[in-house]
Amino acid sequence: MKPVLFSVLFSALLMVGVSSAAPSTAGPKKQQEEVAPAWLVDLSNLPKEERARYLSEFASAKEAFRAGRWVICFTTLQGCEMIFNKNPNVWALMAGCLIEQQQFDEAEEYVEKVEKAAPGDPVNAVNRARVYMGRGEYERCIKAIDKLISTLPGKYDGEVINVLTYRQVLCHLLLGQRKEAIARVSHLSAMDDTPLFYYSRVAIALFDGDLRSARRDLSVVRQVFSNNNAYISYERALSQPGLVDALSGANPRLKH
């Protein structure tokens, strides 16, 4: 996947920015292959007007995704497909739209489509992990994120990793694994400039049935980080339908 498009999509799907792509250590020929996959060459060979319309539609779709307009985004992407139907970035974003609408089986079809076209693509790995989480396959989600983080070719914004780690914290709690959840963020403190510290505290407090602490930490993080792009990712993860009840329900001490 072209580095620039990867960065745009990764930031769109996670709602945080990717600072830069990692520098390539491959030779000139290899770099050329990475920068210009076959689908991108085909796209560049479209008639000028068609290519311009396609890129404009794709840009509109990304903006709709960032704004949370999932249906509009998906419909716009379908229009892109009518112009050019070989771009795995489009399929990845379509999967993201379906995930946000809780249509996990349909999203997985696009995940598999991207995997065939771009094996090992990081954006697709995020989508796969989110499908697992959405379907309640929490162990698979945790392992998928661990694998992804271990293969990310560094110099990415640290918040990318933090957002992924937050999903792992949620999965551990939903499995009743409080100690494991805490271990994921035990290195953090209020001095760290990341919403992960507070949102993890919120999730753990909800798991413990401590609604007062959860509300307090949620109020703090919303005040401190409301202008941070990453804030949206944590909010969306926490606001998944049924998640708050599921967290407290996963704690065996709170079960009656």
mmCIF file of C-alpha atoms in Angstrom:
data_model
loop_
_atom_site.group_PDB
_atom_site.id
_atom_site.type_symbol
_atom_site.label_atom_id
_atom_site.label_comp_id
_atom_site.label_asym_id
_atom_site.label_seq_id
_atom_site.Cartn_x
_atom_site.Cartn_y
_atom_site.Cartn_z
ATOM 1 C CA MET A 1 0.000 0.000 0.000
ATOM 2 C CA LYS A 2 1.394 3.394 -0.942
ATOM 3 C CA PRO A 3 2.883 5.014 2.202
ATOM 4 C CA VAL A 4 0.940 8.285 1.868
ATOM 5 C CA LEU A 5 -2.377 6.507 1.419
ATOM 6 C CA PHE A 6 -1.513 4.110 4.223
ATOM 7 C CA SER A 7 -0.918 7.024 6.566
ATOM 8 C CA VAL A 8 -4.185 8.709 5.594
ATOM 9 C CA LEU A 9 -6.235 5.564 6.000
ATOM 10 C CA PHE A 10 -4.549 4.447 9.189
ATOM 11 C CA SER A 11 -5.235 7.829 10.725
ATOM 12 C CA ALA A 12 -8.810 7.786 9.450
ATOM 13 C CA LEU A 13 -9.535 4.354 10.864
ATOM 14 C CA LEU A 14 -7.924 5.088 14.198
ATOM 15 C CA MET A 15 -8.885 8.770 14.274
ATOM 16 C CA VAL A 16 -5.286 9.714 15.056
ATOM 17 C CA GLY A 17 -2.458 10.948 12.869
ATOM 18 C CA VAL A 18 0.501 8.956 11.679
ATOM 19 C CA SER A 19 3.556 11.169 11.910
ATOM 20 C CA SER A 20 5.526 9.638 9.083
ATOM 21 C CA ALA A 21 6.155 6.459 7.207
ATOM 22 C CA ALA A 22 9.229 4.512 8.165
ATOM 23 C CA PRO A 23 12.216 5.027 5.874
ATOM 24 C CA SER A 24 12.756 2.109 3.532
ATOM 25 C CA THR A 25 15.976 0.148 3.627
ATOM 26 C CA ALA A 26 15.200 -1.602 0.350
ATOM 27 C CA GLY A 27 17.029 -0.921 -2.892
ATOM 28 C CA PRO A 28 15.713 1.444 -5.583
ATOM 29 C CA LYS A 29 13.901 -1.299 -7.487
ATOM 30 C CA LYS A 30 12.206 -2.616 -4.359
ATOM 31 C CA GLN A 31 11.193 0.886 -3.267
ATOM 32 C CA GLN A 32 9.636 1.487 -6.671
ATOM 33 C CA GLU A 33 7.585 -1.692 -6.332
ATOM 34 C CA GLU A 34 6.390 -0.632 -2.875
ATOM 35 C CA VAL A 35 5.495 2.887 -3.936
ATOM 36 C CA ALA A 36 3.731 1.901 -7.130
ATOM 37 C CA PRO A 37 1.698 -1.313 -6.813
ATOM 38 C CA ALA A 38 -0.125 -2.521 -9.916
ATOM 39 C CA TRP A 39 -3.473 -1.044 -8.892
ATOM 40 C CA LEU A 40 -1.894 2.381 -8.432
ATOM 41 C CA VAL A 41 -0.322 2.205 -11.870
ATOM 42 C CA ASP A 42 -3.725 1.310 -13.311
ATOM 43 C CA LEU A 43 -5.305 4.206 -11.442
ATOM 44 C CA SER A 44 -2.724 6.626 -12.808
ATOM 45 C CA ASN A 45 -3.550 5.430 -16.324
ATOM 46 C CA LEU A 46 -7.212 6.400 -16.051
ATOM 47 C CA PRO A 47 -8.316 9.312 -18.213
ATOM 48 C CA LYS A 48 -7.500 12.562 -16.444
ATOM 49 C CA GLU A 49 -11.116 13.572 -15.789
ATOM 50 C CA GLU A 50 -12.051 10.139 -14.432
ATOM 51 C CA ARG A 51 -9.004 10.048 -12.171
ATOM 52 C CA ALA A 52 -9.748 13.522 -10.823
ATOM 53 C CA ARG A 53 -13.370 12.580 -10.124
ATOM 54 C CA TYR A 54 -12.253 9.372 -8.429
ATOM 55 C CA LEU A 55 -9.759 11.119 -6.149
ATOM 56 C CA SER A 56 -12.322 13.775 -5.287
ATOM 57 C CA GLU A 57 -14.893 11.133 -4.343
ATOM 58 C CA PHE A 58 -12.340 9.219 -2.289
ATOM 59 C CA ALA A 59 -11.386 12.387 -0.421
ATOM 60 C CA SER A 60 -15.078 13.040 0.302
ATOM 61 C CA ALA A 61 -15.452 9.487 1.609
ATOM 62 C CA LYS A 62 -12.546 9.941 4.022
ATOM 63 C CA GLU A 63 -14.020 13.178 5.323
ATOM 64 C CA ALA A 64 -17.377 11.464 5.823
ATOM 65 C CA PHE A 65 -15.634 8.695 7.768
ATOM 66 C CA ARG A 66 -13.852 11.158 10.017
ATOM 67 C CA ALA A 67 -17.191 12.874 10.658
ATOM 68 C CA GLY A 68 -18.853 9.579 11.566
ATOM 69 C CA ARG A 69 -21.185 9.580 8.549
ATOM 70 C CA TRP A 70 -20.827 5.883 7.878
ATOM 71 C CA VAL A 71 -23.654 5.412 5.368
ATOM 72 C CA ILE A 72 -22.599 8.432 3.318
ATOM 73 C CA CYS A 73 -18.997 7.244 3.398
ATOM 74 C CA PHE A 74 -19.914 3.735 2.271
ATOM 75 C CA THR A 75 -22.193 5.003 -0.500
ATOM 76 C CA THR A 76 -19.486 7.379 -1.718
ATOM 77 C CA LEU A 77 -17.001 4.532 -1.777
ATOM 78 C CA GLN A 78 -19.422 2.473 -3.850
ATOM 79 C CA GLY A 79 -19.367 5.347 -6.322
ATOM 80 C CA CYS A 80 -15.562 5.168 -6.334
ATOM 81 C CA GLU A 81 -15.794 1.473 -7.133
ATOM 82 C CA MET A 82 -17.913 2.235 -10.198
ATOM 83 C CA ILE A 83 -15.057 4.352 -11.548
ATOM 84 C CA PHE A 84 -12.159 2.130 -10.487
ATOM 85 C CA ASN A 85 -12.511 -1.135 -8.555
ATOM 86 C CA LYS A 86 -8.969 -2.227 -7.729
ATOM 87 C CA ASN A 87 -7.988 0.002 -4.804
ATOM 88 C CA PRO A 88 -7.567 -1.926 -1.508
ATOM 89 C CA ASN A 89 -7.670 1.384 0.403
ATOM 90 C CA VAL A 90 -11.309 1.743 -0.637
ATOM 91 C CA TRP A 91 -12.135 -1.761 0.577
ATOM 92 C CA ALA A 92 -10.386 -1.098 3.887
ATOM 93 C CA LEU A 93 -12.461 2.021 4.445
ATOM 94 C CA MET A 94 -15.633 0.159 3.454
ATOM 95 C CA ALA A 95 -14.796 -2.443 6.075
ATOM 96 C CA GLY A 96 -14.313 0.359 8.597
ATOM 97 C CA CYS A 97 -17.761 1.769 7.811
ATOM 98 C CA LEU A 98 -19.398 -1.628 8.275
ATOM 99 C CA ILE A 99 -17.573 -2.205 11.558
ATOM 100 C CA GLU A 100 -18.844 1.111 12.896
ATOM 101 C CA GLN A 101 -22.362 -0.025 11.992
ATOM 102 C CA GLN A 102 -21.854 -3.351 13.820
ATOM 103 C CA GLN A 103 -22.012 -5.313 10.552
ATOM 104 C CA PHE A 104 -19.045 -7.498 11.381
ATOM 105 C CA ASP A 105 -19.621 -10.437 9.040
ATOM 106 C CA GLU A 106 -20.053 -8.104 6.067
ATOM 107 C CA ALA A 107 -16.938 -6.184 7.140
ATOM 108 C CA GLU A 108 -14.943 -9.392 7.281
ATOM 109 C CA GLU A 109 -15.666 -9.997 3.606
ATOM 110 C CA TYR A 110 -13.855 -6.759 2.767
ATOM 111 C CA VAL A 111 -11.079 -7.615 5.229
ATOM 112 C CA GLU A 112 -10.459 -10.848 3.345
ATOM 113 C CA LYS A 113 -10.581 -8.997 0.035
ATOM 114 C CA VAL A 114 -7.905 -6.563 1.194
ATOM 115 C CA GLU A 115 -5.780 -9.404 2.567
ATOM 116 C CA LYS A 116 -5.682 -11.041 -0.860
ATOM 117 C CA ALA A 117 -4.747 -7.783 -2.581
ATOM 118 C CA ALA A 118 -2.339 -6.475 0.077
ATOM 119 C CA PRO A 119 -1.208 -9.252 2.440
ATOM 120 C CA GLY A 120 -0.142 -8.028 5.848
ATOM 121 C CA ASP A 121 -1.522 -4.515 5.371
ATOM 122 C CA PRO A 122 -1.592 -2.749 8.785
ATOM 123 C CA VAL A 123 -4.907 -0.942 8.192
ATOM 124 C CA ASN A 124 -6.493 -4.268 7.362
ATOM 125 C CA ALA A 125 -4.992 -5.775 10.510
ATOM 126 C CA VAL A 126 -6.733 -3.071 12.554
ATOM 127 C CA ASN A 127 -10.032 -3.867 10.859
ATOM 128 C CA ARG A 128 -9.580 -7.587 11.480
ATOM 129 C CA ALA A 129 -8.907 -6.991 15.180
ATOM 130 C CA ARG A 130 -11.986 -4.775 15.437
ATOM 131 C CA VAL A 131 -14.122 -7.454 13.782
ATOM 132 C CA TYR A 132 -12.890 -9.946 16.382
ATOM 133 C CA MET A 133 -13.689 -7.548 19.202
ATOM 134 C CA GLY A 134 -17.111 -6.725 17.814
ATOM 135 C CA ARG A 135 -18.000 -10.403 17.619
ATOM 136 C CA GLY A 136 -16.833 -11.038 21.163
ATOM 137 C CA GLU A 137 -13.684 -12.900 20.112
ATOM 138 C CA TYR A 138 -11.589 -10.993 22.620
ATOM 139 C CA GLU A 139 -8.587 -13.326 22.810
ATOM 140 C CA ARG A 140 -8.233 -13.223 19.040
ATOM 141 C CA CYS A 141 -8.443 -9.432 19.099
ATOM 142 C CA ILE A 142 -5.703 -9.154 21.729
ATOM 143 C CA LYS A 143 -3.399 -11.480 19.790
ATOM 144 C CA ALA A 144 -4.103 -9.742 16.485
ATOM 145 C CA ILE A 145 -3.174 -6.356 17.976
ATOM 146 C CA ASP A 146 -0.014 -7.759 19.575
ATOM 147 C CA LYS A 147 1.007 -9.110 16.179
ATOM 148 C CA LEU A 148 0.248 -5.816 14.466
ATOM 149 C CA ILE A 149 2.179 -3.714 16.968
ATOM 150 C CA SER A 150 5.194 -6.020 16.677
ATOM 151 C CA THR A 151 5.287 -5.553 12.906
ATOM 152 C CA LEU A 152 4.662 -1.805 12.660
ATOM 153 C CA PRO A 153 7.776 -0.252 11.100
ATOM 154 C CA GLY A 154 8.365 2.550 13.674
ATOM 155 C CA LYS A 155 8.248 6.286 13.669
ATOM 156 C CA TYR A 156 4.501 6.220 14.014
ATOM 157 C CA ASP A 157 2.714 8.602 16.331
ATOM 158 C CA GLY A 158 2.745 6.914 19.730
ATOM 159 C CA GLU A 159 -0.988 7.496 20.063
ATOM 160 C CA VAL A 160 -1.570 4.962 17.298
ATOM 161 C CA ILE A 161 -0.123 2.295 19.574
ATOM 162 C CA ASN A 162 -2.013 3.687 22.567
ATOM 163 C CA VAL A 163 -5.391 3.472 20.850
ATOM 164 C CA LEU A 164 -4.686 -0.130 19.894
ATOM 165 C CA THR A 165 -3.564 -0.869 23.456
ATOM 166 C CA TYR A 166 -6.812 0.603 24.785
ATOM 167 C CA ARG A 167 -8.775 -1.927 22.795
ATOM 168 C CA GLN A 168 -6.648 -4.640 24.351
ATOM 169 C CA VAL A 169 -7.401 -3.247 27.825
ATOM 170 C CA LEU A 170 -11.115 -3.405 27.039
ATOM 171 C CA CYS A 171 -10.806 -6.963 25.732
ATOM 172 C CA HIS A 172 -8.947 -8.126 28.847
ATOM 173 C CA LEU A 173 -11.643 -6.619 31.058
ATOM 174 C CA LEU A 174 -14.408 -8.178 28.995
ATOM 175 C CA LEU A 175 -12.661 -11.508 29.576
ATOM 176 C CA GLY A 176 -12.593 -10.808 33.317
ATOM 177 C CA GLN A 177 -8.810 -10.335 33.213
ATOM 178 C CA ARG A 178 -8.366 -7.287 35.438
ATOM 179 C CA LYS A 179 -4.684 -7.900 36.233
ATOM 180 C CA GLU A 180 -3.806 -8.312 32.577
ATOM 181 C CA ALA A 181 -5.660 -5.109 31.704
ATOM 182 C CA ILE A 182 -3.776 -3.143 34.352
ATOM 183 C CA ALA A 183 -0.460 -4.620 33.197
ATOM 184 C CA ARG A 184 -0.996 -3.175 29.718
ATOM 185 C CA VAL A 185 -0.954 0.380 31.117
ATOM 186 C CA SER A 186 1.013 0.015 34.339
ATOM 187 C CA HIS A 187 3.858 2.113 32.899
ATOM 188 C CA LEU A 188 1.607 5.165 32.493
ATOM 189 C CA SER A 189 0.853 8.001 34.893
ATOM 190 C CA ALA A 190 -1.053 11.276 34.824
ATOM 191 C CA MET A 191 2.184 12.913 33.674
ATOM 192 C CA ASP A 192 2.034 11.063 30.368
ATOM 193 C CA ASP A 193 0.459 13.104 27.605
ATOM 194 C CA THR A 194 -2.036 10.503 26.447
ATOM 195 C CA PRO A 195 -5.758 9.864 26.924
ATOM 196 C CA LEU A 196 -4.903 6.167 27.380
ATOM 197 C CA PHE A 197 -4.077 6.664 31.071
ATOM 198 C CA TYR A 198 -7.482 8.141 31.897
ATOM 199 C CA TYR A 199 -9.624 6.035 29.581
ATOM 200 C CA SER A 200 -8.045 2.889 30.972
ATOM 201 C CA ARG A 201 -8.921 4.090 34.474
ATOM 202 C CA VAL A 202 -12.483 4.693 33.291
ATOM 203 C CA ALA A 203 -12.742 1.171 31.859
ATOM 204 C CA ILE A 204 -11.282 -0.427 35.004
ATOM 205 C CA ALA A 205 -13.597 1.616 37.231
ATOM 206 C CA LEU A 206 -16.594 0.478 35.179
ATOM 207 C CA PHE A 207 -15.401 -3.113 35.502
ATOM 208 C CA ASP A 208 -15.202 -2.603 39.277
ATOM 209 C CA GLY A 209 -18.663 -1.073 39.385
ATOM 210 C CA ASP A 210 -17.174 2.203 40.630
ATOM 211 C CA LEU A 211 -19.312 4.604 38.598
ATOM 212 C CA ARG A 212 -18.256 7.628 40.640
ATOM 213 C CA SER A 213 -14.573 7.172 39.758
ATOM 214 C CA ALA A 214 -15.456 6.394 36.151
ATOM 215 C CA ARG A 215 -17.426 9.631 35.812
ATOM 216 C CA ARG A 216 -14.656 11.627 37.491
ATOM 217 C CA ASP A 217 -11.892 10.334 35.213
ATOM 218 C CA LEU A 218 -14.101 10.657 32.152
ATOM 219 C CA SER A 219 -14.781 14.287 33.021
ATOM 220 C CA VAL A 220 -11.060 14.968 33.442
ATOM 221 C CA VAL A 221 -10.001 13.352 30.171
ATOM 222 C CA ARG A 222 -12.727 15.121 28.211
ATOM 223 C CA GLN A 223 -11.599 18.473 29.578
ATOM 224 C CA VAL A 224 -7.892 17.877 29.019
ATOM 225 C CA PHE A 225 -7.935 16.090 25.667
ATOM 226 C CA SER A 226 -11.104 17.293 23.914
ATOM 227 C CA ASN A 227 -9.014 19.098 21.285
ATOM 228 C CA ASN A 228 -6.822 16.053 20.662
ATOM 229 C CA ASN A 229 -7.673 14.035 17.540
ATOM 230 C CA ALA A 230 -7.017 10.811 19.445
ATOM 231 C CA TYR A 231 -9.810 11.671 21.889
ATOM 232 C CA ILE A 232 -12.397 10.623 19.294
ATOM 233 C CA SER A 233 -10.973 7.111 18.990
ATOM 234 C CA TYR A 234 -11.186 6.457 22.723
ATOM 235 C CA GLU A 235 -14.693 7.898 22.921
ATOM 236 C CA ARG A 236 -15.897 5.705 20.067
ATOM 237 C CA ALA A 237 -14.311 2.613 21.559
ATOM 238 C CA LEU A 238 -15.946 3.280 24.928
ATOM 239 C CA SER A 239 -19.326 4.150 23.423
ATOM 240 C CA GLN A 240 -19.786 0.854 21.579
ATOM 241 C CA PRO A 241 -23.340 -0.398 22.165
ATOM 242 C CA GLY A 242 -23.609 -2.382 25.366
ATOM 243 C CA LEU A 243 -19.950 -1.997 26.327
ATOM 244 C CA VAL A 244 -20.464 -0.227 29.663
ATOM 245 C CA ASP A 245 -22.887 -2.899 30.897
ATOM 246 C CA ALA A 246 -20.667 -5.635 29.493
ATOM 247 C CA LEU A 247 -17.659 -4.365 31.452
ATOM 248 C CA SER A 248 -19.412 -4.542 34.812
ATOM 249 C CA GLY A 249 -21.056 -7.786 33.762
ATOM 250 C CA ALA A 250 -17.655 -9.360 33.108
ATOM 251 C CA ASN A 251 -16.585 -8.902 36.738
ATOM 252 C CA PRO A 252 -17.408 -12.130 38.644
ATOM 253 C CA ARG A 253 -17.484 -10.192 41.944
ATOM 254 C CA LEU A 254 -20.410 -8.118 40.694
ATOM 255 C CA LYS A 255 -22.475 -11.007 39.421
ATOM 256 C CA HIS A 256 -25.471 -12.004 41.471
#
